[in-house]
Tab-separated table of C-alpha atoms in Angstrom:
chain	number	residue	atom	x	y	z
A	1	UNK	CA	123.024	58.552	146.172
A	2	UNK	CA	126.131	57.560	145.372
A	3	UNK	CA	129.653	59.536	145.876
A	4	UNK	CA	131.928	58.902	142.215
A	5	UNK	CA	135.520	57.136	142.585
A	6	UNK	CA	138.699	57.808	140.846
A	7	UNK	CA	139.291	54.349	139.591
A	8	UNK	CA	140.416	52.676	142.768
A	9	UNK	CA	141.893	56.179	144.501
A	10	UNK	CA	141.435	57.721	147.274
A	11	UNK	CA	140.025	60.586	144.657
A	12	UNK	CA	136.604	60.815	146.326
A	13	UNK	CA	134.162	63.946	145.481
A	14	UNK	CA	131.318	64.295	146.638
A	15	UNK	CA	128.691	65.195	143.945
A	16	UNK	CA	127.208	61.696	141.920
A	17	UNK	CA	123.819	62.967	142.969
A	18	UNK	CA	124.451	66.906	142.470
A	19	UNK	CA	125.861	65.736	138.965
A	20	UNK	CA	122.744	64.223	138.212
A	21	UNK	CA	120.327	66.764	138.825
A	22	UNK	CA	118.839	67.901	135.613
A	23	UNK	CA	120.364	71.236	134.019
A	24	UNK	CA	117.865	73.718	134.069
A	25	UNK	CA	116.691	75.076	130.574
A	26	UNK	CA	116.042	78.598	131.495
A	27	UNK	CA	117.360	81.044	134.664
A	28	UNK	CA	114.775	80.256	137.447
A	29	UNK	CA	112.656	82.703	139.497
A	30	UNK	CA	113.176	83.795	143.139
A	31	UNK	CA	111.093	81.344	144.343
A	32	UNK	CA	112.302	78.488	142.039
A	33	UNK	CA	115.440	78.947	142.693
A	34	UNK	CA	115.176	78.878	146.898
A	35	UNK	CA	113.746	75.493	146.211
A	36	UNK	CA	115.977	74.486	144.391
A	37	UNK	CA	118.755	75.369	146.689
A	38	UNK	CA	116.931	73.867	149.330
A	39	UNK	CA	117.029	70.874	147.837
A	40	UNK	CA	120.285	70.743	147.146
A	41	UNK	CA	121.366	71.347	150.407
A	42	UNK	CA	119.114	68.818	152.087
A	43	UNK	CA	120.634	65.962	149.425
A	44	UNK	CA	124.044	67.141	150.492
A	45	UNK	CA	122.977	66.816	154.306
A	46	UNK	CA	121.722	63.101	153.567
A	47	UNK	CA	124.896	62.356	151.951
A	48	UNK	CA	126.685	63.458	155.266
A	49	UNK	CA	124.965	61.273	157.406
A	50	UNK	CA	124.839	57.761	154.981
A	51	UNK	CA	128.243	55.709	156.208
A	52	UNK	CA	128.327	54.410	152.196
A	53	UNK	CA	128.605	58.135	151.473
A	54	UNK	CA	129.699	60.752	153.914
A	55	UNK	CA	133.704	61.522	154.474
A	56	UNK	CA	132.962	61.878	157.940
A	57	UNK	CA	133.847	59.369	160.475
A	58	UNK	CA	131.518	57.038	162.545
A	59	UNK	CA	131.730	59.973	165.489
A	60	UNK	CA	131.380	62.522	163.493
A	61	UNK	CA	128.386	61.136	161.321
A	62	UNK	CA	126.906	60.805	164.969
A	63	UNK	CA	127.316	64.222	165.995
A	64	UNK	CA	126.151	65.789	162.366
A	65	UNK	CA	123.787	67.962	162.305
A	66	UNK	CA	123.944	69.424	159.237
A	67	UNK	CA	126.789	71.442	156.907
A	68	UNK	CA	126.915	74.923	157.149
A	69	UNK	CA	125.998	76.776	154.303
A	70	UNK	CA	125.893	80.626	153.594
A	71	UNK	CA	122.320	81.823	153.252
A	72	UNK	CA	120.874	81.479	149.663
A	73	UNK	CA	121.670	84.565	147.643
A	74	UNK	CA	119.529	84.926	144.128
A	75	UNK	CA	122.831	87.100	142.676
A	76	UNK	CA	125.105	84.578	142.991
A	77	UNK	CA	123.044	82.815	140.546
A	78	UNK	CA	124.175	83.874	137.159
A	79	UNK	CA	124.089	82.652	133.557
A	80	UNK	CA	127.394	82.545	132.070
A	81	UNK	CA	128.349	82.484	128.401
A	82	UNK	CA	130.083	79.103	127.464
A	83	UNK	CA	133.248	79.507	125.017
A	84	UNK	CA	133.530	75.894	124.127
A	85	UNK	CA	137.614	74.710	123.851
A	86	UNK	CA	137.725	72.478	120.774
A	87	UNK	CA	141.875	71.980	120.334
A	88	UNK	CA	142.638	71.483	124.416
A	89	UNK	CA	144.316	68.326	124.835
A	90	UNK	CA	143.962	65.878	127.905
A	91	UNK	CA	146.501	66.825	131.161
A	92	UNK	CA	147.060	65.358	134.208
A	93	UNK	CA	145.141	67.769	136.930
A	94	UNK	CA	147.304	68.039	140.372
A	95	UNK	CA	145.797	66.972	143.367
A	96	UNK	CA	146.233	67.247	147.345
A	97	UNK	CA	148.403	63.809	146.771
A	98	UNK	CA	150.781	62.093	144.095
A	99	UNK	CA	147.555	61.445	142.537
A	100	UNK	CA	147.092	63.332	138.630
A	101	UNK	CA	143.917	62.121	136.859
A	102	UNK	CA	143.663	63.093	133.257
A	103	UNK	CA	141.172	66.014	132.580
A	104	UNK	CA	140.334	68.385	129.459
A	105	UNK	CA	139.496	71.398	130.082
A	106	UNK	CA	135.468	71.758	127.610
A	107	UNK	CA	135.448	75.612	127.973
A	108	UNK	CA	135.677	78.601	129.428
A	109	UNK	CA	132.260	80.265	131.316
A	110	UNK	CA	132.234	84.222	131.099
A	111	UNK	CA	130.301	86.067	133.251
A	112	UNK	CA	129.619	89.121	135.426
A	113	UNK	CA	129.827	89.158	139.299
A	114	UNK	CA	129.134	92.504	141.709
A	115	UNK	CA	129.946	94.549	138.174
A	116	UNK	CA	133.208	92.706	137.448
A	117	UNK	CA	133.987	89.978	134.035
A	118	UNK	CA	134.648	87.279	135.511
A	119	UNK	CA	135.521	83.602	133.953
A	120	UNK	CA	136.249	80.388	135.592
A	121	UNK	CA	137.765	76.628	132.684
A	122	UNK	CA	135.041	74.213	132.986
A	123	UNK	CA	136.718	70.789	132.738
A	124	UNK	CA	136.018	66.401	131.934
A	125	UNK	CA	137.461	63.885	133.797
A	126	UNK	CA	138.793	61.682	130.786
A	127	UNK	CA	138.071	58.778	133.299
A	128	UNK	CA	134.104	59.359	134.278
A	129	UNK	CA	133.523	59.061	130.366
A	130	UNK	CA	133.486	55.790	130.206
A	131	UNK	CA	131.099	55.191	133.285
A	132	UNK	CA	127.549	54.773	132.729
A	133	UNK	CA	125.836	57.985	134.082
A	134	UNK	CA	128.584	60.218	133.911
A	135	UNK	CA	129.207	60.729	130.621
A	136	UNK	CA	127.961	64.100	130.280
A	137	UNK	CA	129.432	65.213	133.767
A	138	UNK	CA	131.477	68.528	134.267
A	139	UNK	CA	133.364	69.786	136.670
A	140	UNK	CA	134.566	73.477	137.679
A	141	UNK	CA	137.101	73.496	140.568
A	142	UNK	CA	137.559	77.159	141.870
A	143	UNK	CA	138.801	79.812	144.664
A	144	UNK	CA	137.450	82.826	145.528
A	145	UNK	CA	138.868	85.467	148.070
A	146	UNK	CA	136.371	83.851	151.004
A	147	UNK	CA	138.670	80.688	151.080
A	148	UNK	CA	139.888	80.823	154.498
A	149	UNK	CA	137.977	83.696	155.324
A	150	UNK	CA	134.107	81.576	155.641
A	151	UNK	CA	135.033	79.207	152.798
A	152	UNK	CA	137.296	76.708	153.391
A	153	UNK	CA	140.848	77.571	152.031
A	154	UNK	CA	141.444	74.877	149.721
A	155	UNK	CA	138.884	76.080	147.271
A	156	UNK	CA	135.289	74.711	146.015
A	157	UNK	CA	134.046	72.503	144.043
A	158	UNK	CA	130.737	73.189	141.216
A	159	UNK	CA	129.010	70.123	139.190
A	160	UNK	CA	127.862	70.826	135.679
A	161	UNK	CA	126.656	68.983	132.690
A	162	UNK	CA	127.240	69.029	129.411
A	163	UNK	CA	124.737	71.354	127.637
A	164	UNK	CA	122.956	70.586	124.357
A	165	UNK	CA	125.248	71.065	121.191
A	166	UNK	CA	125.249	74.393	120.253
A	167	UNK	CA	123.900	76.295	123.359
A	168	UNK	CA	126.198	79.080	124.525
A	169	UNK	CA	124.447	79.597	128.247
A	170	UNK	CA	125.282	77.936	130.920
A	171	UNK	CA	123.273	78.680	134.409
A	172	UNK	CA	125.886	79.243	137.212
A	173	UNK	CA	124.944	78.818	140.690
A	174	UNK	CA	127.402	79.577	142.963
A	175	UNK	CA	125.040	78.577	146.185
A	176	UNK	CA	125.007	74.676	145.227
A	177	UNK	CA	129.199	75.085	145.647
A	178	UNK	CA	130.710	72.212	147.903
A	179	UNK	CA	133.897	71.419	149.533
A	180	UNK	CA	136.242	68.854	148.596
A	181	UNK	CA	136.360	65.465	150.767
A	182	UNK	CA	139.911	66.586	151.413
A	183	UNK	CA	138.344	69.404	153.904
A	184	UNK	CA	137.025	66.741	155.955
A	185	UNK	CA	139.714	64.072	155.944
A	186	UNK	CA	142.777	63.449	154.653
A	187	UNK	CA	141.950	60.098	153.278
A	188	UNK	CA	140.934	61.689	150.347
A	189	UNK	CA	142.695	62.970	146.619
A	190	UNK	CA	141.170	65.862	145.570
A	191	UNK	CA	141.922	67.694	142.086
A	192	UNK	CA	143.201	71.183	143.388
A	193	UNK	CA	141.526	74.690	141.616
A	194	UNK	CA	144.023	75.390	138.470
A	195	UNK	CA	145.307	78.830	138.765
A	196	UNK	CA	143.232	80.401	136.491
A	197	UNK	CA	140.173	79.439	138.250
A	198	UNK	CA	141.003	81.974	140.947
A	199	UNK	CA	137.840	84.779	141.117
A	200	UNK	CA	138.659	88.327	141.893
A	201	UNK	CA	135.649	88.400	144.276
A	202	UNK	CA	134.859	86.772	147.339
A	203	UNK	CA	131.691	83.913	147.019
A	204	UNK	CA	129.852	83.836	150.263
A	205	UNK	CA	127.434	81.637	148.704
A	206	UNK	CA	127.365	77.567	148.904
A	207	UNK	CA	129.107	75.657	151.838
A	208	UNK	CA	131.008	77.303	154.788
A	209	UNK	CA	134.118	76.024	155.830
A	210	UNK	CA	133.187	74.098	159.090
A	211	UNK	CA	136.519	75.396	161.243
């Protein structure tokens, strides 16, 4: 695996590998979807404990023994219709330092959560476009009323990519949601969840907050 760089920042994310995984063509089963899950969770893990990879120190990679992550919960998988944004122009997304990357925000993904509309920008870093691999990549930055309360308060993190051209479903799975570098050191730059990325509902899906 490999972690993706903000040209020569400190703007590490975690997520190459995540990014990579192939977007599923149709809403998975039950049991498809545990697997799934599983998987994602034990790549995550791996990524933790490889010293080329993991935000964690040399101590702390010694004492890992795996993130914490809520159990796997089937409704916080959801498919969400995409609203593609054809006029947005490129801005510079804030971040926990001085950093701003350019982004654009692609769309908007509408969906329904415990009974409630709910819709969260899906967004390109204007800089991973021109990298091999990642030209396809999306991003979706968000907070949900379980940061600091199980999540960790700075918000999560969801990797998407781009779908085929004129598909308007997205899959949405809440339980592959990861925190920023930034919650486990401050060495990192990490694009902070725009305002109207903040969900109604609390997410107790994904990774814990570890404090």
């Amino acid at each position: 695996m490999r972690k993706w760089l903000f040209l020569g920042c400190l703007g590490l994310l975690a997520g190459a590998a995540r990014a990579q995984a192939p977007v599923a063509a149709s809403h998975l089963d039950v049991a498809a979807h545990q697997q799934s899950v599983l998987k994602f969770q034990a790549d995550l893990n791996a990524e933790f404990r490889n010293p080329q990879e993991s935000p964690l120190s040399a101590a702390e990679r010694q004492a890992f023994t795996g993130l914490p992550f809520y159990p796997t919960d089937y409704r916080y998988y959801v498919e969400a219709t995409l609203v593609r944004d054809s006029t947005s122009q490129p801005f510079a997304m804030p971040t926990s330092t001085a950093r701003r990357p350019l982004y654009r925000k692609y769309g908007e993904l509408r969906f329904v959560l415990d009974g409630q509309p709910q819709h969260l920008s899906v967004y390109q870093p204007l800089e991973l476009l021109k990298r091999p691999g990642f030209e396809d990549y999306l991003m979706v930055p968000f907070t949900d009323s379980s940061n600091g309360h199980g999540s960790y308060g700075g918000g999560r993190y969801l990797d998407l990519r781009l779908p085929p051209v004129g598909a308007r479903v997205m899959q949405l799975d809440f339980n592959r949601a990861y925190n920023p570098f930034c919650a486990y050191s401050s060495a990192y730059s990490c694009p902070v969840p725009p305002a109207e990325n903040r969900l109604t509902v609390a997410i107790p899906a994904g990774v814990r907050s570890s404090h």
